[in-house]
PDB file of C-alpha atoms in Angstrom:
ATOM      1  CA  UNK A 102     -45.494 -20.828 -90.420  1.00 40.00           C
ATOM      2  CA  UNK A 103     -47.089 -21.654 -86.964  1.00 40.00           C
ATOM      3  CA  UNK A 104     -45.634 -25.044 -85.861  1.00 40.00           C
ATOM      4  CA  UNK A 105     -48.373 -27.771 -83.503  1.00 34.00           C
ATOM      5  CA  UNK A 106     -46.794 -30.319 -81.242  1.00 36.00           C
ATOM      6  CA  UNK A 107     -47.048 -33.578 -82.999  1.00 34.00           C
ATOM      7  CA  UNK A 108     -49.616 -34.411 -80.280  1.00 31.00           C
ATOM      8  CA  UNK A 109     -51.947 -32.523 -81.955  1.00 27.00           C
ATOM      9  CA  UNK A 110     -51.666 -33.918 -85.144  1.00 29.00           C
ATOM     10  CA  UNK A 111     -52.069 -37.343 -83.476  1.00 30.00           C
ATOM     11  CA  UNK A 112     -55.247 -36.475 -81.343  1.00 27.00           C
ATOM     12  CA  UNK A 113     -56.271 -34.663 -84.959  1.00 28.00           C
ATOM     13  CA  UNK A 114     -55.511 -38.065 -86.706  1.00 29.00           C
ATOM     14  CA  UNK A 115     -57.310 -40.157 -84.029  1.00 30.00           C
ATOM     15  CA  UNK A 116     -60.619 -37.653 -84.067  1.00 26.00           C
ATOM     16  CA  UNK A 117     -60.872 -38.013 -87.965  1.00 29.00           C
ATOM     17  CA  UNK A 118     -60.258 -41.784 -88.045  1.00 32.00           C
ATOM     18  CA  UNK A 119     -63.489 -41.554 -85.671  1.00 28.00           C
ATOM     19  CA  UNK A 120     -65.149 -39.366 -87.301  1.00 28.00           C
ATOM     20  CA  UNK A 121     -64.333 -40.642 -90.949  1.00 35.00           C
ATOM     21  CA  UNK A 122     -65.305 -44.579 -90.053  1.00 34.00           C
ATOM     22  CA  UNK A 123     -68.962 -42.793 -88.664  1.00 34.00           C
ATOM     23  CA  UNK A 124     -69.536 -40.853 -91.089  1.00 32.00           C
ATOM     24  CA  UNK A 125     -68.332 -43.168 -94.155  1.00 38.00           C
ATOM     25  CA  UNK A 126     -71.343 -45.454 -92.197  1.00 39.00           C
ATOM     26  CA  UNK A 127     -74.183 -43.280 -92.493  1.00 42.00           C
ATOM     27  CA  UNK A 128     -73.646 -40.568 -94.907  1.00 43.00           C
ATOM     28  CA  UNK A 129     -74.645 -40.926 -98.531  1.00 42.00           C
ATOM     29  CA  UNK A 130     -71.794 -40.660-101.027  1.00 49.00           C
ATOM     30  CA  UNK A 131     -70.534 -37.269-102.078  1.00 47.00           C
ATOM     31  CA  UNK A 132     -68.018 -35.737-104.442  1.00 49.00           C
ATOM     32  CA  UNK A 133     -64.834 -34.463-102.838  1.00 50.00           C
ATOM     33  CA  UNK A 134     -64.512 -31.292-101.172  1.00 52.00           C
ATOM     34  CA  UNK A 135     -61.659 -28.950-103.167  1.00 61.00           C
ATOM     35  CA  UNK A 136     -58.532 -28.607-101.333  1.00 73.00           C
ATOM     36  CA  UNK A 137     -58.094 -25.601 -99.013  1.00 90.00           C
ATOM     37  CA  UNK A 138     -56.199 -22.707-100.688  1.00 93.00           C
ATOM     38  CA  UNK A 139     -52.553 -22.723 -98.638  1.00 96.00           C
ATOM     39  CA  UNK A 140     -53.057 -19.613 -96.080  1.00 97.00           C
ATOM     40  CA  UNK A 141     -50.687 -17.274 -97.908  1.00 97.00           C
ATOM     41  CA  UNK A 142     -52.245 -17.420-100.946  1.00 98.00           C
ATOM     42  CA  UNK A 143     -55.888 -17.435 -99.359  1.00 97.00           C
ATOM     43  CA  UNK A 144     -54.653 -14.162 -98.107  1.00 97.00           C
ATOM     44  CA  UNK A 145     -53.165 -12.840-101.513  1.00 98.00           C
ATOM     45  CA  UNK A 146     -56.402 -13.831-102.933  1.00 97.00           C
ATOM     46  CA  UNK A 147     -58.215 -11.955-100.518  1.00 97.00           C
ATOM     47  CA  UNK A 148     -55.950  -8.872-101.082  1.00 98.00           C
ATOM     48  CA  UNK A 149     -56.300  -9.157-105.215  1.00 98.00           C
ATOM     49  CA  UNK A 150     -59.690  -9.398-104.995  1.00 98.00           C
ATOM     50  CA  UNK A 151     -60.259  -5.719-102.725  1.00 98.00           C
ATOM     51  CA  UNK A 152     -58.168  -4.983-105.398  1.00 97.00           C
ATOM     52  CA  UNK A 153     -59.906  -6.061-108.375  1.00 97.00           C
ATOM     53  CA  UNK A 154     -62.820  -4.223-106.661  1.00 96.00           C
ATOM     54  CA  UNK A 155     -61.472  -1.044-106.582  1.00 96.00           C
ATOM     55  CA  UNK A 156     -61.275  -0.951-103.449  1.00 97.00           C
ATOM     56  CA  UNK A 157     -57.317   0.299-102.542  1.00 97.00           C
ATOM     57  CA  UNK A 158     -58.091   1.930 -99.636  1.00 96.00           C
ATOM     58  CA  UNK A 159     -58.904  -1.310 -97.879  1.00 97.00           C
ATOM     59  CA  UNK A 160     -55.884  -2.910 -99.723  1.00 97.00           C
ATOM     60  CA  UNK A 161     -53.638  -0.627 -97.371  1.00 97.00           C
ATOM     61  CA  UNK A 162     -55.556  -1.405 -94.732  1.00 97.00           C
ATOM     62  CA  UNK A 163     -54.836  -5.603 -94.946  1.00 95.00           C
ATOM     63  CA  UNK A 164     -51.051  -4.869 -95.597  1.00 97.00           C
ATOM     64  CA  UNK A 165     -48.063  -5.248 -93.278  1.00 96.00           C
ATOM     65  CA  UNK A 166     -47.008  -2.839 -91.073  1.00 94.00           C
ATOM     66  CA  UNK A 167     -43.506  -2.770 -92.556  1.00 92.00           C
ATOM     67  CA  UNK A 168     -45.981  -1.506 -95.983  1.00 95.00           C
ATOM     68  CA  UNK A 169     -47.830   0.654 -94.302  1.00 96.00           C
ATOM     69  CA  UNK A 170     -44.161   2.647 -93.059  1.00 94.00           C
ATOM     70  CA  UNK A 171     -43.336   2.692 -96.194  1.00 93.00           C
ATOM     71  CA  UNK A 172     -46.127   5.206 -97.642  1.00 95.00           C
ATOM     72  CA  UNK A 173     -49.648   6.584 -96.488  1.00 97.00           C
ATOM     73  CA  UNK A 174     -53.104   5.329 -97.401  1.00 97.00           C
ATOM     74  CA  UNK A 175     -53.570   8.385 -99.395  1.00 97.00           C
ATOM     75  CA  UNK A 176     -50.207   7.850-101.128  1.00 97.00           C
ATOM     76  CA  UNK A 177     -50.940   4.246-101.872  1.00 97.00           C
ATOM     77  CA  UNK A 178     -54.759   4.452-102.857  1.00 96.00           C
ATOM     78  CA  UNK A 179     -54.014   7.254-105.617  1.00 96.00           C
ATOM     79  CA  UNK A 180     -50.555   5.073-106.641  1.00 96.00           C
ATOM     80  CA  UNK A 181     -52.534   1.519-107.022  1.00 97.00           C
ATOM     81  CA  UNK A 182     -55.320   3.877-108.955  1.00 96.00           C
ATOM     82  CA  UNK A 183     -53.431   5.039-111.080  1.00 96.00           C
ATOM     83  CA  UNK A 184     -51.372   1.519-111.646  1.00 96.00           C
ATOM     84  CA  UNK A 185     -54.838  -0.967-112.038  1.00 96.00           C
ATOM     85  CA  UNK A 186     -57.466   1.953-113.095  1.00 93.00           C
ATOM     86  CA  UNK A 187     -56.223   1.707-116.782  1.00 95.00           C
ATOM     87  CA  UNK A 188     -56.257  -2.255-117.014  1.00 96.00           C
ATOM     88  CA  UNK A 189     -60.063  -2.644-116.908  1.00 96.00           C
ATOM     89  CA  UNK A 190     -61.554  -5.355-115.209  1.00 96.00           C
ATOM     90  CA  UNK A 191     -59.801  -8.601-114.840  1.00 97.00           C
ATOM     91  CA  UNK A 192     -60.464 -11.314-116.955  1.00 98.00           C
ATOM     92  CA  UNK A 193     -58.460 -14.155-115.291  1.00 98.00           C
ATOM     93  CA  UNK A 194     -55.551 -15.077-113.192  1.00 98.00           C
ATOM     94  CA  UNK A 195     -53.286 -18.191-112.885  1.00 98.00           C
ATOM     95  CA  UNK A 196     -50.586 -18.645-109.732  1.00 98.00           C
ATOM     96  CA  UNK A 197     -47.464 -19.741-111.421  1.00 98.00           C
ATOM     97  CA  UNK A 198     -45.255 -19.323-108.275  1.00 98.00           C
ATOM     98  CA  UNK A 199     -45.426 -19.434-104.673  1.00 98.00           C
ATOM     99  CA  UNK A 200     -41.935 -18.984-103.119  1.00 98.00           C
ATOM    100  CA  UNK A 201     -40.406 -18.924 -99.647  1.00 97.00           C
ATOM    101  CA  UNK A 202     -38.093 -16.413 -98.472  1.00 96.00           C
ATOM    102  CA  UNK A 203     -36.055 -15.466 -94.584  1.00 93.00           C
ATOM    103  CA  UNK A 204     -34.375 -12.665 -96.045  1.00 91.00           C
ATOM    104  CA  UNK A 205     -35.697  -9.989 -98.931  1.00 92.00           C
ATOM    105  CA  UNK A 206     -32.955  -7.182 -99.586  1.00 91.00           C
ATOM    106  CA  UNK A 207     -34.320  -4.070 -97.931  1.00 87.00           C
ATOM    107  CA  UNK A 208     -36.465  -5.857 -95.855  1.00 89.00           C
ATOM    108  CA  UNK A 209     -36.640  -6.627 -91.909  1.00 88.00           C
ATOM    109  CA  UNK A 210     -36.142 -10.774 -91.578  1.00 88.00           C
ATOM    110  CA  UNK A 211     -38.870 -12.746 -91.248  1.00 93.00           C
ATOM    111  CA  UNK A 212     -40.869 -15.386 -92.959  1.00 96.00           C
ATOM    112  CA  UNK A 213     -42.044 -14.221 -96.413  1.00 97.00           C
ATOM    113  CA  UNK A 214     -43.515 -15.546 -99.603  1.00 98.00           C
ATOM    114  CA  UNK A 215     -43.403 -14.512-103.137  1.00 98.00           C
ATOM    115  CA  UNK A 216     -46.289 -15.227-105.244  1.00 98.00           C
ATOM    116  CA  UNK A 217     -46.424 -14.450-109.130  1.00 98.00           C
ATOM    117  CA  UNK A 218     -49.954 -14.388-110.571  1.00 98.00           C
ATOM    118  CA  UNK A 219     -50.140 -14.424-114.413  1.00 98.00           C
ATOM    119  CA  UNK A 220     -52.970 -11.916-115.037  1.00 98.00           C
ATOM    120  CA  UNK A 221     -55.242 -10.804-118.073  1.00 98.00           C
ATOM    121  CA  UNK A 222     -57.530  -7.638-118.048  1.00 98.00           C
ATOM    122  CA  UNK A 223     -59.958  -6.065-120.303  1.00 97.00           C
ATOM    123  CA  UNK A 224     -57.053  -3.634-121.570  1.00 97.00           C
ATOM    124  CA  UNK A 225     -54.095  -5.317-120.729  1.00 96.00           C
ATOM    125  CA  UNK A 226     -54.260  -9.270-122.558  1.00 95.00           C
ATOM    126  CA  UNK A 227     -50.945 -10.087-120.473  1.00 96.00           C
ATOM    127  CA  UNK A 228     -49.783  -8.591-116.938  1.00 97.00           C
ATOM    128  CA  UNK A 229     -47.398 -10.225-114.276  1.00 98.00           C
ATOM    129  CA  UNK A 230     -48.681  -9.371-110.494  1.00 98.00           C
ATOM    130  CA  UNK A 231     -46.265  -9.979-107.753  1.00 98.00           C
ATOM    131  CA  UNK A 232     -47.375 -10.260-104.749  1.00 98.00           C
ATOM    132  CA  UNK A 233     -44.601 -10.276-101.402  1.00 97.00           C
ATOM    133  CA  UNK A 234     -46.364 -11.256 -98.596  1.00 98.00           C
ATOM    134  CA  UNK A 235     -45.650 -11.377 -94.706  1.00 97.00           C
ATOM    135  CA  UNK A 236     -46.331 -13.551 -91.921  1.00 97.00           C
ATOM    136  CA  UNK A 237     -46.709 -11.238 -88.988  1.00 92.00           C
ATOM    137  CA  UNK A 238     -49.130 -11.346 -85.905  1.00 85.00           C
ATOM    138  CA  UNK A 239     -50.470 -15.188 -86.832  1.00 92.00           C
ATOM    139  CA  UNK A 240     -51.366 -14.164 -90.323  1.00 96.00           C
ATOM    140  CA  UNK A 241     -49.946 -13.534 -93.864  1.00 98.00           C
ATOM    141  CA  UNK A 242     -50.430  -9.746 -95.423  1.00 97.00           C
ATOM    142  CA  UNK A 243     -48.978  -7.495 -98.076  1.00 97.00           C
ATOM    143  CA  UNK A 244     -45.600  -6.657 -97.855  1.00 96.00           C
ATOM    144  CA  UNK A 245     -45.644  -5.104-101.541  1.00 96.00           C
ATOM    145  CA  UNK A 246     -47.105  -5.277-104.247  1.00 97.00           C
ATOM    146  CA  UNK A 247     -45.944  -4.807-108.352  1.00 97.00           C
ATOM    147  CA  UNK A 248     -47.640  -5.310-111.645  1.00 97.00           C
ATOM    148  CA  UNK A 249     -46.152  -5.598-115.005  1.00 94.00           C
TER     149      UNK A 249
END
Protein backbone atom coordinates (compact mmCIF):
# COMPACT_ATOMS: atom_id res chain seq x y z
CA UNK A 1 0.00 0.00 0.00
CA UNK A 2 1.45 3.47 -1.02
CA UNK A 3 2.05 5.42 2.24
CA UNK A 4 1.41 9.90 2.10
CA UNK A 5 3.23 12.01 4.61
CA UNK A 6 0.73 12.95 7.19
CA UNK A 7 1.06 16.46 5.68
CA UNK A 8 -0.95 15.48 3.07
CA UNK A 9 -3.64 14.16 4.86
CA UNK A 10 -3.68 17.43 6.86
CA UNK A 11 -3.62 19.87 3.79
CA UNK A 12 -6.37 17.06 2.42
CA UNK A 13 -8.33 17.57 5.76
CA UNK A 14 -7.99 21.40 5.69
CA UNK A 15 -9.12 21.59 1.70
CA UNK A 16 -12.33 19.48 2.50
CA UNK A 17 -13.23 21.33 5.72
CA UNK A 18 -13.21 24.34 3.05
CA UNK A 19 -14.71 22.87 0.64
CA UNK A 20 -17.40 20.91 2.76
CA UNK A 21 -18.51 24.29 4.91
CA UNK A 22 -19.00 25.97 0.99
CA UNK A 23 -20.55 23.60 -0.40
CA UNK A 24 -22.91 22.42 2.64
CA UNK A 25 -23.87 26.53 2.07
CA UNK A 26 -25.04 26.51 -1.33
CA UNK A 27 -25.71 23.12 -2.57
CA UNK A 28 -29.14 21.56 -2.31
CA UNK A 29 -29.31 18.39 -0.23
CA UNK A 30 -28.33 15.09 -1.76
CA UNK A 31 -28.19 11.42 -0.87
CA UNK A 32 -24.76 10.06 -0.06
CA UNK A 33 -22.32 9.08 -2.51
CA UNK A 34 -21.46 5.00 -2.07
CA UNK A 35 -18.17 4.36 -0.64
CA UNK A 36 -15.22 3.82 -3.01
CA UNK A 37 -14.50 0.10 -3.65
CA UNK A 38 -10.86 -0.46 -1.66
CA UNK A 39 -8.24 -0.42 -4.76
CA UNK A 40 -7.53 -4.15 -4.66
CA UNK A 41 -10.77 -5.18 -5.01
CA UNK A 42 -11.66 -2.32 -7.62
CA UNK A 43 -8.98 -4.09 -9.49
CA UNK A 44 -10.29 -7.76 -8.92
CA UNK A 45 -13.53 -6.43 -10.00
CA UNK A 46 -12.15 -5.09 -13.00
CA UNK A 47 -10.32 -8.41 -13.74
CA UNK A 48 -13.74 -10.66 -13.02
CA UNK A 49 -15.59 -8.66 -15.06
CA UNK A 50 -13.04 -9.10 -18.57
CA UNK A 51 -13.64 -12.28 -17.30
CA UNK A 52 -17.23 -12.63 -17.08
CA UNK A 53 -17.02 -11.15 -20.63
CA UNK A 54 -15.19 -13.66 -22.15
CA UNK A 55 -12.68 -11.85 -22.65
CA UNK A 56 -9.33 -14.03 -21.20
CA UNK A 57 -7.06 -12.77 -23.42
CA UNK A 58 -7.21 -9.34 -21.84
CA UNK A 59 -7.38 -11.10 -18.38
CA UNK A 60 -3.60 -12.10 -19.06
CA UNK A 61 -2.94 -9.01 -20.18
CA UNK A 62 -4.01 -7.04 -16.55
CA UNK A 63 -2.10 -9.81 -14.55
CA UNK A 64 1.25 -9.65 -12.76
CA UNK A 65 4.28 -10.22 -14.27
CA UNK A 66 5.18 -12.98 -11.81
CA UNK A 67 1.56 -14.61 -13.73
CA UNK A 68 2.45 -13.89 -16.83
CA UNK A 69 6.12 -16.15 -16.18
CA UNK A 70 4.23 -18.56 -15.12
CA UNK A 71 2.33 -19.53 -18.53
CA UNK A 72 1.62 -17.82 -22.03
CA UNK A 73 -1.45 -15.90 -23.15
CA UNK A 74 -2.27 -18.71 -25.37
CA UNK A 75 -1.82 -21.20 -22.51
CA UNK A 76 -3.93 -19.17 -20.16
CA UNK A 77 -6.80 -17.97 -22.59
CA UNK A 78 -7.59 -21.73 -23.71
CA UNK A 79 -7.07 -22.85 -19.68
CA UNK A 80 -9.60 -19.99 -18.24
CA UNK A 81 -11.92 -21.18 -21.44
CA UNK A 82 -12.09 -24.16 -20.72
CA UNK A 83 -12.44 -23.49 -16.67
CA UNK A 84 -15.50 -20.51 -16.98
CA UNK A 85 -16.89 -21.55 -20.65
CA UNK A 86 -19.05 -24.36 -19.02
CA UNK A 87 -20.49 -22.16 -16.04
CA UNK A 88 -22.71 -19.92 -18.22
CA UNK A 89 -23.12 -16.50 -17.46
CA UNK A 90 -22.86 -15.25 -13.98
CA UNK A 91 -25.69 -14.65 -12.00
CA UNK A 92 -24.17 -12.95 -8.89
CA UNK A 93 -21.21 -12.57 -6.71
CA UNK A 94 -20.65 -11.70 -2.99
CA UNK A 95 -16.86 -10.83 -1.47
CA UNK A 96 -16.69 -12.83 1.65
CA UNK A 97 -12.91 -12.23 2.20
CA UNK A 98 -10.32 -9.81 1.53
CA UNK A 99 -7.00 -10.88 3.16
CA UNK A 100 -3.48 -9.51 3.49
CA UNK A 101 -0.48 -11.42 2.89
CA UNK A 102 3.93 -10.58 2.81
CA UNK A 103 4.67 -14.00 2.06
CA UNK A 104 2.56 -16.71 -0.28
CA UNK A 105 4.52 -20.17 -0.49
CA UNK A 106 5.96 -20.27 -3.98
CA UNK A 107 5.75 -16.82 -4.40
CA UNK A 108 8.39 -13.80 -4.63
CA UNK A 109 7.63 -11.40 -1.28
CA UNK A 110 5.70 -8.65 -1.62
CA UNK A 111 2.43 -7.15 -0.64
CA UNK A 112 -0.49 -9.41 -1.65
CA UNK A 113 -4.17 -9.88 -1.04
CA UNK A 114 -6.45 -12.77 -1.11
CA UNK A 115 -9.93 -12.20 -2.06
CA UNK A 116 -12.71 -15.04 -2.03
CA UNK A 117 -15.80 -14.18 -4.09
CA UNK A 118 -18.83 -16.48 -3.50
CA UNK A 119 -20.13 -16.91 -7.08
CA UNK A 120 -23.39 -18.31 -8.83
CA UNK A 121 -23.69 -18.99 -12.67
CA UNK A 122 -26.29 -20.10 -15.00
CA UNK A 123 -24.82 -23.80 -14.72
CA UNK A 124 -23.02 -23.79 -11.71
CA UNK A 125 -25.74 -22.53 -8.55
CA UNK A 126 -22.52 -22.43 -6.18
CA UNK A 127 -18.71 -21.68 -7.17
CA UNK A 128 -15.84 -20.26 -4.90
CA UNK A 129 -13.44 -17.73 -7.03
CA UNK A 130 -10.17 -16.88 -5.51
CA UNK A 131 -8.62 -14.26 -6.55
CA UNK A 132 -4.50 -13.56 -5.34
CA UNK A 133 -3.69 -10.32 -6.24
CA UNK A 134 -0.37 -8.17 -6.39
CA UNK A 135 0.66 -4.80 -5.70
CA UNK A 136 3.39 -4.12 -8.18
CA UNK A 137 4.31 -0.89 -10.21
CA UNK A 138 1.64 1.47 -8.04
CA UNK A 139 -1.20 -0.87 -8.76
CA UNK A 140 -2.87 -4.19 -7.69
CA UNK A 141 -3.14 -7.15 -10.54
CA UNK A 142 -3.62 -10.88 -10.82
CA UNK A 143 -1.25 -12.95 -9.31
CA UNK A 144 -3.58 -16.16 -9.85
CA UNK A 145 -6.52 -17.02 -10.18
CA UNK A 146 -8.82 -20.46 -9.05
CA UNK A 147 -12.44 -21.37 -9.18
CA UNK A 148 -14.22 -24.07 -7.42
Amino acid sequence: MQRYPRRVFALLACLLSVLGSNLATSAPESTPAPAALPPEVAAAEQWLALADAGDYRETWDQAAPYFKDQLTKSQWEGALGNLRGPLGKLVSRKLRKNEPYHHLPGAPDGEFRVLIYVSQFERQPKATEMLILMFTKEQWLLAGYFLR
